[in-house]
Amino acid sequence: PAKAVADATALKQIVLNLVTNAIKFTPAGGRITVSTAASRRGAELTVEDTGCGMTAVAIAEALRPVPRDVPAIREGGGLGLGLPMSRALAEEMGATLSIDSAPGRGTRVKIAFPGGAMVVI
């Protein structure tokens, strides 16, 4: 079977970015879950939170390489570079980043690596 290949440094940066965002936008008493899964089709890394969530427009803006104006970014005190950087790093490894979110429902960010067993280099 094919192997999903990941660069260790890039993978650490992605996890740091996603977990930092989850912490930043999840209020006290909320929940943050980091999980992985593997199958013959590939490997997945998921960071999910019960935070404030985002609209589809906010997601599109937050994924821009230079976000213009996302209120949650301003409120969180960040520059808004974590998601675009994470997506670029994932794509360099042949993976895809997807976001499922809605205001008041939280956010799920999934990195999907094609292939079989995960090999970290």
CSV table of N, CA and C in Angstrom, one decimal:
chain,number,residue,atom,x,y,z
A,1,PRO,N,0.8,-1.2,0.0
A,1,PRO,CA,0.0,0.0,0.0
A,1,PRO,C,0.9,1.3,0.0
A,2,ALA,N,0.3,2.3,-0.5
A,2,ALA,CA,1.0,3.6,-0.6
A,2,ALA,C,1.2,4.1,0.9
A,3,LYS,N,2.2,5.0,1.1
A,3,LYS,CA,2.4,5.5,2.4
A,3,LYS,C,2.1,7.0,2.4
A,4,ALA,N,1.6,7.5,3.5
A,4,ALA,CA,1.4,8.9,3.7
A,4,ALA,C,2.6,9.5,4.3
A,5,VAL,N,3.3,10.4,3.7
A,5,VAL,CA,4.5,10.9,4.1
A,5,VAL,C,4.3,12.3,4.7
A,6,ALA,N,4.9,12.5,5.9
A,6,ALA,CA,4.8,13.8,6.6
A,6,ALA,C,6.2,14.3,7.1
A,7,ASP,N,6.4,15.6,6.9
A,7,ASP,CA,7.6,16.2,7.4
A,7,ASP,C,7.4,16.5,8.9
A,8,ALA,N,8.3,16.0,9.8
A,8,ALA,CA,8.1,16.2,11.2
A,8,ALA,C,8.0,17.6,11.7
A,9,THR,N,8.8,18.5,11.1
A,9,THR,CA,8.8,19.9,11.5
A,9,THR,C,7.6,20.5,11.0
A,10,ALA,N,7.1,20.3,9.8
A,10,ALA,CA,5.9,20.9,9.3
A,10,ALA,C,4.7,20.4,10.1
A,11,LEU,N,4.7,19.1,10.4
A,11,LEU,CA,3.6,18.5,11.2
A,11,LEU,C,3.5,19.2,12.5
A,12,LYS,N,4.6,19.3,13.2
A,12,LYS,CA,4.6,20.0,14.5
A,12,LYS,C,4.1,21.4,14.4
A,13,GLN,N,4.5,22.1,13.4
A,13,GLN,CA,4.0,23.5,13.2
A,13,GLN,C,2.5,23.6,13.0
A,14,ILE,N,2.0,22.6,12.2
A,14,ILE,CA,0.5,22.6,11.9
A,14,ILE,C,-0.2,22.3,13.2
A,15,VAL,N,0.2,21.3,14.0
A,15,VAL,CA,-0.4,21.0,15.3
A,15,VAL,C,-0.4,22.2,16.2
A,16,LEU,N,0.8,22.9,16.3
A,16,LEU,CA,0.9,24.0,17.1
A,16,LEU,C,-0.1,25.1,16.7
A,17,ASN,N,-0.1,25.4,15.4
A,17,ASN,CA,-1.1,26.4,14.9
A,17,ASN,C,-2.5,26.1,15.2
A,18,LEU,N,-2.9,24.9,15.0
A,18,LEU,CA,-4.3,24.5,15.1
A,18,LEU,C,-4.7,24.4,16.6
A,19,VAL,N,-3.8,23.9,17.4
A,19,VAL,CA,-4.1,23.8,18.9
A,19,VAL,C,-4.1,25.2,19.5
A,20,THR,N,-3.2,26.1,19.1
A,20,THR,CA,-3.2,27.4,19.6
A,20,THR,C,-4.5,28.1,19.2
A,21,ASN,N,-4.9,28.0,18.0
A,21,ASN,CA,-6.2,28.6,17.6
A,21,ASN,C,-7.4,28.1,18.4
A,22,ALA,N,-7.4,26.8,18.6
A,22,ALA,CA,-8.5,26.2,19.4
A,22,ALA,C,-8.5,26.7,20.8
A,23,ILE,N,-7.3,26.8,21.5
A,23,ILE,CA,-7.2,27.4,22.8
A,23,ILE,C,-7.7,28.8,22.8
A,24,LYS,N,-7.2,29.6,21.9
A,24,LYS,CA,-7.5,31.0,21.8
A,24,LYS,C,-9.0,31.3,21.7
A,25,PHE,N,-9.7,30.5,20.9
A,25,PHE,CA,-11.1,30.8,20.6
A,25,PHE,C,-12.1,29.9,21.3
A,26,THR,N,-11.6,29.1,22.3
A,26,THR,CA,-12.5,28.3,23.1
A,26,THR,C,-12.6,28.8,24.5
A,27,PRO,N,-13.8,29.2,25.0
A,27,PRO,CA,-13.9,29.8,26.4
A,27,PRO,C,-13.6,28.7,27.4
A,28,ALA,N,-13.4,29.2,28.6
A,28,ALA,CA,-13.2,28.3,29.8
A,28,ALA,C,-14.4,27.4,29.9
A,29,GLY,N,-14.1,26.1,30.2
A,29,GLY,CA,-15.1,25.1,30.3
A,29,GLY,C,-15.4,24.4,28.9
A,30,GLY,N,-14.8,24.9,27.9
A,30,GLY,CA,-15.0,24.3,26.5
A,30,GLY,C,-14.1,23.1,26.4
A,31,ARG,N,-14.2,22.4,25.2
A,31,ARG,CA,-13.5,21.2,25.0
A,31,ARG,C,-12.7,21.3,23.7
A,32,ILE,N,-11.4,20.8,23.8
A,32,ILE,CA,-10.6,20.7,22.6
A,32,ILE,C,-10.1,19.3,22.5
A,33,THR,N,-10.3,18.7,21.3
A,33,THR,CA,-9.9,17.3,21.0
A,33,THR,C,-8.9,17.3,19.9
A,34,VAL,N,-7.8,16.6,20.1
A,34,VAL,CA,-6.9,16.3,19.0
A,34,VAL,C,-6.9,14.8,18.8
A,35,SER,N,-7.1,14.4,17.5
A,35,SER,CA,-7.2,13.0,17.2
A,35,SER,C,-6.5,12.6,15.9
A,36,THR,N,-6.2,11.4,15.8
A,36,THR,CA,-5.6,10.9,14.5
A,36,THR,C,-6.3,9.6,14.2
A,37,ALA,N,-6.3,9.3,12.9
A,37,ALA,CA,-6.9,8.1,12.4
A,37,ALA,C,-6.1,7.7,11.1
A,38,ALA,N,-6.0,6.4,10.9
A,38,ALA,CA,-5.3,5.8,9.8
A,38,ALA,C,-6.1,4.7,9.2
A,39,SER,N,-6.0,4.6,7.8
A,39,SER,CA,-6.7,3.5,7.1
A,39,SER,C,-5.9,3.3,5.8
A,40,ARG,N,-6.3,2.4,5.0
A,40,ARG,CA,-5.6,2.1,3.8
A,40,ARG,C,-5.7,3.3,2.8
A,41,ARG,N,-6.7,4.2,3.0
A,41,ARG,CA,-6.9,5.3,2.2
A,41,ARG,C,-6.0,6.5,2.6
A,42,GLY,N,-5.5,6.5,3.8
A,42,GLY,CA,-4.6,7.6,4.3
A,42,GLY,C,-4.7,7.8,5.8
A,43,ALA,N,-4.2,8.9,6.2
A,43,ALA,CA,-4.1,9.3,7.6
A,43,ALA,C,-4.7,10.6,7.8
A,44,GLU,N,-5.3,10.8,9.0
A,44,GLU,CA,-6.0,12.1,9.3
A,44,GLU,C,-5.5,12.6,10.6
A,45,LEU,N,-5.4,13.9,10.7
A,45,LEU,CA,-5.2,14.6,12.0
A,45,LEU,C,-6.3,15.6,12.1
A,46,THR,N,-7.0,15.6,13.2
A,46,THR,CA,-8.2,16.4,13.5
A,46,THR,C,-8.0,17.2,14.8
A,47,VAL,N,-8.3,18.5,14.7
A,47,VAL,CA,-8.3,19.3,15.9
A,47,VAL,C,-9.7,19.9,15.9
A,48,GLU,N,-10.4,19.6,17.0
A,48,GLU,CA,-11.8,20.0,17.1
A,48,GLU,C,-12.0,20.8,18.4
A,49,ASP,N,-12.8,21.9,18.4
A,49,ASP,CA,-13.1,22.6,19.6
A,49,ASP,C,-14.6,23.0,19.7
A,50,THR,N,-15.0,23.4,20.9
A,50,THR,CA,-16.3,23.9,21.2
A,50,THR,C,-16.3,25.4,21.3
A,51,GLY,N,-15.4,26.1,20.6
A,51,GLY,CA,-15.3,27.5,20.7
A,51,GLY,C,-16.3,28.3,19.9
A,52,CYS,N,-16.0,29.5,19.6
A,52,CYS,CA,-17.0,30.5,19.0
A,52,CYS,C,-17.4,30.1,17.6
A,53,GLY,N,-16.6,29.4,16.9
A,53,GLY,CA,-16.9,29.0,15.5
A,53,GLY,C,-16.8,30.1,14.5
A,54,MET,N,-17.0,29.8,13.2
A,54,MET,CA,-16.8,30.8,12.2
A,54,MET,C,-17.9,30.6,11.1
A,55,THR,N,-18.3,31.6,10.4
A,55,THR,CA,-19.1,31.5,9.3
A,55,THR,C,-18.3,31.1,8.1
A,56,ALA,N,-19.0,30.7,7.0
A,56,ALA,CA,-18.3,30.3,5.8
A,56,ALA,C,-17.5,31.5,5.2
A,57,VAL,N,-18.0,32.7,5.3
A,57,VAL,CA,-17.2,33.9,4.9
A,57,VAL,C,-16.0,34.1,5.7
A,58,ALA,N,-16.1,33.9,7.0
A,58,ALA,CA,-15.0,34.1,7.9
A,58,ALA,C,-13.9,33.0,7.7
A,59,ILE,N,-14.3,31.8,7.4
A,59,ILE,CA,-13.4,30.7,7.1
A,59,ILE,C,-12.6,31.0,5.8
A,60,ALA,N,-13.3,31.5,4.8
A,60,ALA,CA,-12.6,31.8,3.5
A,60,ALA,C,-11.6,32.9,3.7
A,61,GLU,N,-12.0,33.9,4.5
A,61,GLU,CA,-11.1,35.0,4.8
A,61,GLU,C,-9.9,34.6,5.7
A,62,ALA,N,-10.2,33.7,6.7
A,62,ALA,CA,-9.1,33.3,7.5
A,62,ALA,C,-8.1,32.4,6.8
A,63,LEU,N,-8.5,31.8,5.7
A,63,LEU,CA,-7.6,31.0,4.9
A,63,LEU,C,-6.8,31.8,3.9
A,64,ARG,N,-7.1,33.0,3.7
A,64,ARG,CA,-6.4,33.9,2.7
A,64,ARG,C,-4.9,34.0,3.2
A,65,PRO,N,-4.0,34.0,2.3
A,65,PRO,CA,-2.6,34.2,2.8
A,65,PRO,C,-2.3,35.4,3.6
A,66,VAL,N,-3.0,36.5,3.3
A,66,VAL,CA,-3.0,37.7,4.1
A,66,VAL,C,-4.4,38.1,4.4
A,67,PRO,N,-4.9,37.6,5.5
A,67,PRO,CA,-6.3,37.9,5.8
A,67,PRO,C,-6.5,39.4,6.0
A,68,ARG,N,-7.7,39.9,5.5
A,68,ARG,CA,-8.0,41.3,5.5
A,68,ARG,C,-8.6,41.7,6.9
A,69,ASP,N,-9.8,41.1,7.2
A,69,ASP,CA,-10.5,41.6,8.3
A,69,ASP,C,-11.4,40.5,8.9
A,70,VAL,N,-10.9,39.8,9.8
A,70,VAL,CA,-11.8,38.7,10.4
A,70,VAL,C,-11.9,39.1,11.9
A,71,PRO,N,-13.1,39.5,12.3
A,71,PRO,CA,-13.3,40.0,13.7
A,71,PRO,C,-12.7,39.1,14.7
A,72,ALA,N,-12.8,37.8,14.5
A,72,ALA,CA,-12.3,36.8,15.5
A,72,ALA,C,-10.8,36.9,15.7
A,73,ILE,N,-10.1,37.2,14.5
A,73,ILE,CA,-8.7,37.3,14.6
A,73,ILE,C,-8.3,38.5,15.5
A,74,ARG,N,-9.0,39.7,15.2
A,74,ARG,CA,-8.7,40.9,16.0
A,74,ARG,C,-9.0,40.6,17.5
A,75,GLU,N,-10.1,39.9,17.8
A,75,GLU,CA,-10.5,39.7,19.2
A,75,GLU,C,-9.5,38.7,19.8
A,76,GLY,N,-9.0,37.8,19.0
A,76,GLY,CA,-8.0,36.8,19.6
A,76,GLY,C,-6.6,37.3,19.7
A,77,GLY,N,-6.3,38.5,19.1
A,77,GLY,CA,-5.0,39.1,19.2
A,77,GLY,C,-4.0,38.5,18.3
A,78,GLY,N,-4.4,37.6,17.4
A,78,GLY,CA,-3.4,37.1,16.5
A,78,GLY,C,-3.3,37.8,15.2
A,79,LEU,N,-2.3,37.4,14.3
A,79,LEU,CA,-2.2,38.0,13.0
A,79,LEU,C,-3.0,37.3,11.9
A,80,GLY,N,-3.5,36.2,12.2
A,80,GLY,CA,-4.3,35.5,11.3
A,80,GLY,C,-3.5,34.7,10.3
A,81,LEU,N,-2.3,34.3,10.6
A,81,LEU,CA,-1.4,33.6,9.7
A,81,LEU,C,-1.4,32.1,9.9
A,82,GLY,N,-1.9,31.6,11.0
A,82,GLY,CA,-1.8,30.2,11.4
A,82,GLY,C,-2.5,29.2,10.4
A,83,LEU,N,-3.7,29.6,10.0
A,83,LEU,CA,-4.5,28.7,9.1
A,83,LEU,C,-3.9,28.7,7.7
A,84,PRO,N,-3.6,29.9,7.1
A,84,PRO,CA,-3.0,29.8,5.8
A,84,PRO,C,-1.6,29.1,5.8
A,85,MET,N,-0.8,29.3,6.9
A,85,MET,CA,0.4,28.6,7.0
A,85,MET,C,0.2,27.1,7.1
A,86,SER,N,-0.8,26.7,7.9
A,86,SER,CA,-1.0,25.2,8.1
A,86,SER,C,-1.5,24.6,6.8
A,87,ARG,N,-2.4,25.3,6.0
A,87,ARG,CA,-2.8,24.8,4.8
A,87,ARG,C,-1.7,24.6,3.8
A,88,ALA,N,-0.8,25.7,3.7
A,88,ALA,CA,0.3,25.6,2.8
A,88,ALA,C,1.3,24.4,3.2
A,89,LEU,N,1.6,24.3,4.4
A,89,LEU,CA,2.4,23.2,4.9
A,89,LEU,C,1.8,21.8,4.6
A,90,ALA,N,0.5,21.7,4.8
A,90,ALA,CA,-0.2,20.4,4.5
A,90,ALA,C,-0.1,20.1,3.0
A,91,GLU,N,-0.4,21.1,2.2
A,91,GLU,CA,-0.4,20.9,0.7
A,91,GLU,C,1.0,20.6,0.2
A,92,GLU,N,2.1,21.1,0.9
A,92,GLU,CA,3.4,20.7,0.5
A,92,GLU,C,3.7,19.3,0.7
A,93,MET,N,3.0,18.7,1.7
A,93,MET,CA,3.1,17.2,2.0
A,93,MET,C,2.1,16.4,1.2
A,94,GLY,N,1.3,17.0,0.3
A,94,GLY,CA,0.3,16.3,-0.4
A,94,GLY,C,-1.0,16.1,0.3
A,95,ALA,N,-1.1,16.7,1.4
A,95,ALA,CA,-2.3,16.6,2.3
A,95,ALA,C,-3.3,17.8,2.0
A,96,THR,N,-4.5,17.6,2.5
A,96,THR,CA,-5.5,18.7,2.3
A,96,THR,C,-6.0,19.1,3.7
A,97,LEU,N,-6.3,20.4,3.8
A,97,LEU,CA,-6.8,21.0,5.1
A,97,LEU,C,-8.3,21.3,4.8
A,98,SER,N,-9.2,20.9,5.7
A,98,SER,CA,-10.6,21.3,5.5
A,98,SER,C,-11.1,21.8,6.9
A,99,ILE,N,-12.0,22.7,6.8
A,99,ILE,CA,-12.6,23.3,8.1
A,99,ILE,C,-14.1,23.1,8.0
A,100,ASP,N,-14.6,22.6,9.1
A,100,ASP,CA,-16.1,22.6,9.3
A,100,ASP,C,-16.4,23.4,10.6
A,101,SER,N,-17.2,24.4,10.4
A,101,SER,CA,-17.4,25.3,11.6
A,101,SER,C,-18.7,26.1,11.4
A,102,ALA,N,-19.2,26.5,12.5
A,102,ALA,CA,-20.4,27.4,12.5
A,102,ALA,C,-20.4,28.2,13.8
A,103,PRO,N,-20.9,29.5,13.7
A,103,PRO,CA,-20.9,30.3,14.9
A,103,PRO,C,-21.7,29.6,16.0
A,104,GLY,N,-21.1,29.6,17.2
A,104,GLY,CA,-21.7,28.9,18.4
A,104,GLY,C,-21.6,27.4,18.4
A,105,ARG,N,-21.0,26.8,17.4
A,105,ARG,CA,-20.9,25.3,17.3
A,105,ARG,C,-19.5,24.9,17.5
A,106,GLY,N,-18.5,25.7,17.3
A,106,GLY,CA,-17.2,25.3,17.3
A,106,GLY,C,-16.6,25.0,16.0
A,107,THR,N,-15.4,24.5,15.9
A,107,THR,CA,-14.7,24.3,14.7
A,107,THR,C,-14.0,23.0,14.7
A,108,ARG,N,-14.0,22.3,13.5
A,108,ARG,CA,-13.2,21.1,13.3
A,108,ARG,C,-12.3,21.3,12.1
A,109,VAL,N,-11.0,21.2,12.3
A,109,VAL,CA,-10.0,21.3,11.2
A,109,VAL,C,-9.4,19.9,11.0
A,110,LYS,N,-9.4,19.5,9.8
A,110,LYS,CA,-8.9,18.1,9.5
A,110,LYS,C,-7.8,18.3,8.4
A,111,ILE,N,-6.7,17.6,8.7
A,111,ILE,CA,-5.6,17.4,7.7
A,111,ILE,C,-5.7,16.0,7.2
A,112,ALA,N,-5.9,15.8,5.9
A,112,ALA,CA,-6.0,14.4,5.4
A,112,ALA,C,-4.8,14.1,4.5
A,113,PHE,N,-4.1,13.1,4.9
A,113,PHE,CA,-2.9,12.7,4.1
A,113,PHE,C,-3.3,11.5,3.3
A,114,PRO,N,-3.1,11.5,1.9
A,114,PRO,CA,-3.5,10.3,1.1
A,114,PRO,C,-2.4,9.2,1.3
A,115,GLY,N,-2.8,8.0,1.0
A,115,GLY,CA,-1.9,6.9,1.1
A,115,GLY,C,-2.3,6.0,2.3
A,116,GLY,N,-1.4,5.2,2.7
A,116,GLY,CA,-1.6,4.2,3.7
A,116,GLY,C,-1.0,4.6,5.0
A,117,ALA,N,0.0,3.8,5.5
A,117,ALA,CA,0.6,4.0,6.8
A,117,ALA,C,1.3,5.4,6.8
A,118,MET,N,1.3,6.1,7.9
A,118,MET,CA,1.9,7.4,8.0
A,118,MET,C,3.4,7.2,8.3
A,119,VAL,N,4.2,7.9,7.5
A,119,VAL,CA,5.7,7.9,7.7
A,119,VAL,C,6.1,9.3,8.0
A,120,VAL,N,6.6,9.6,9.1
A,120,VAL,CA,7.1,10.9,9.5
A,120,VAL,C,8.6,11.0,9.2
A,121,ILE,N,9.0,11.9,8.4
A,121,ILE,CA,10.5,12.1,8.1
A,121,ILE,C,11.0,13.3,8.7
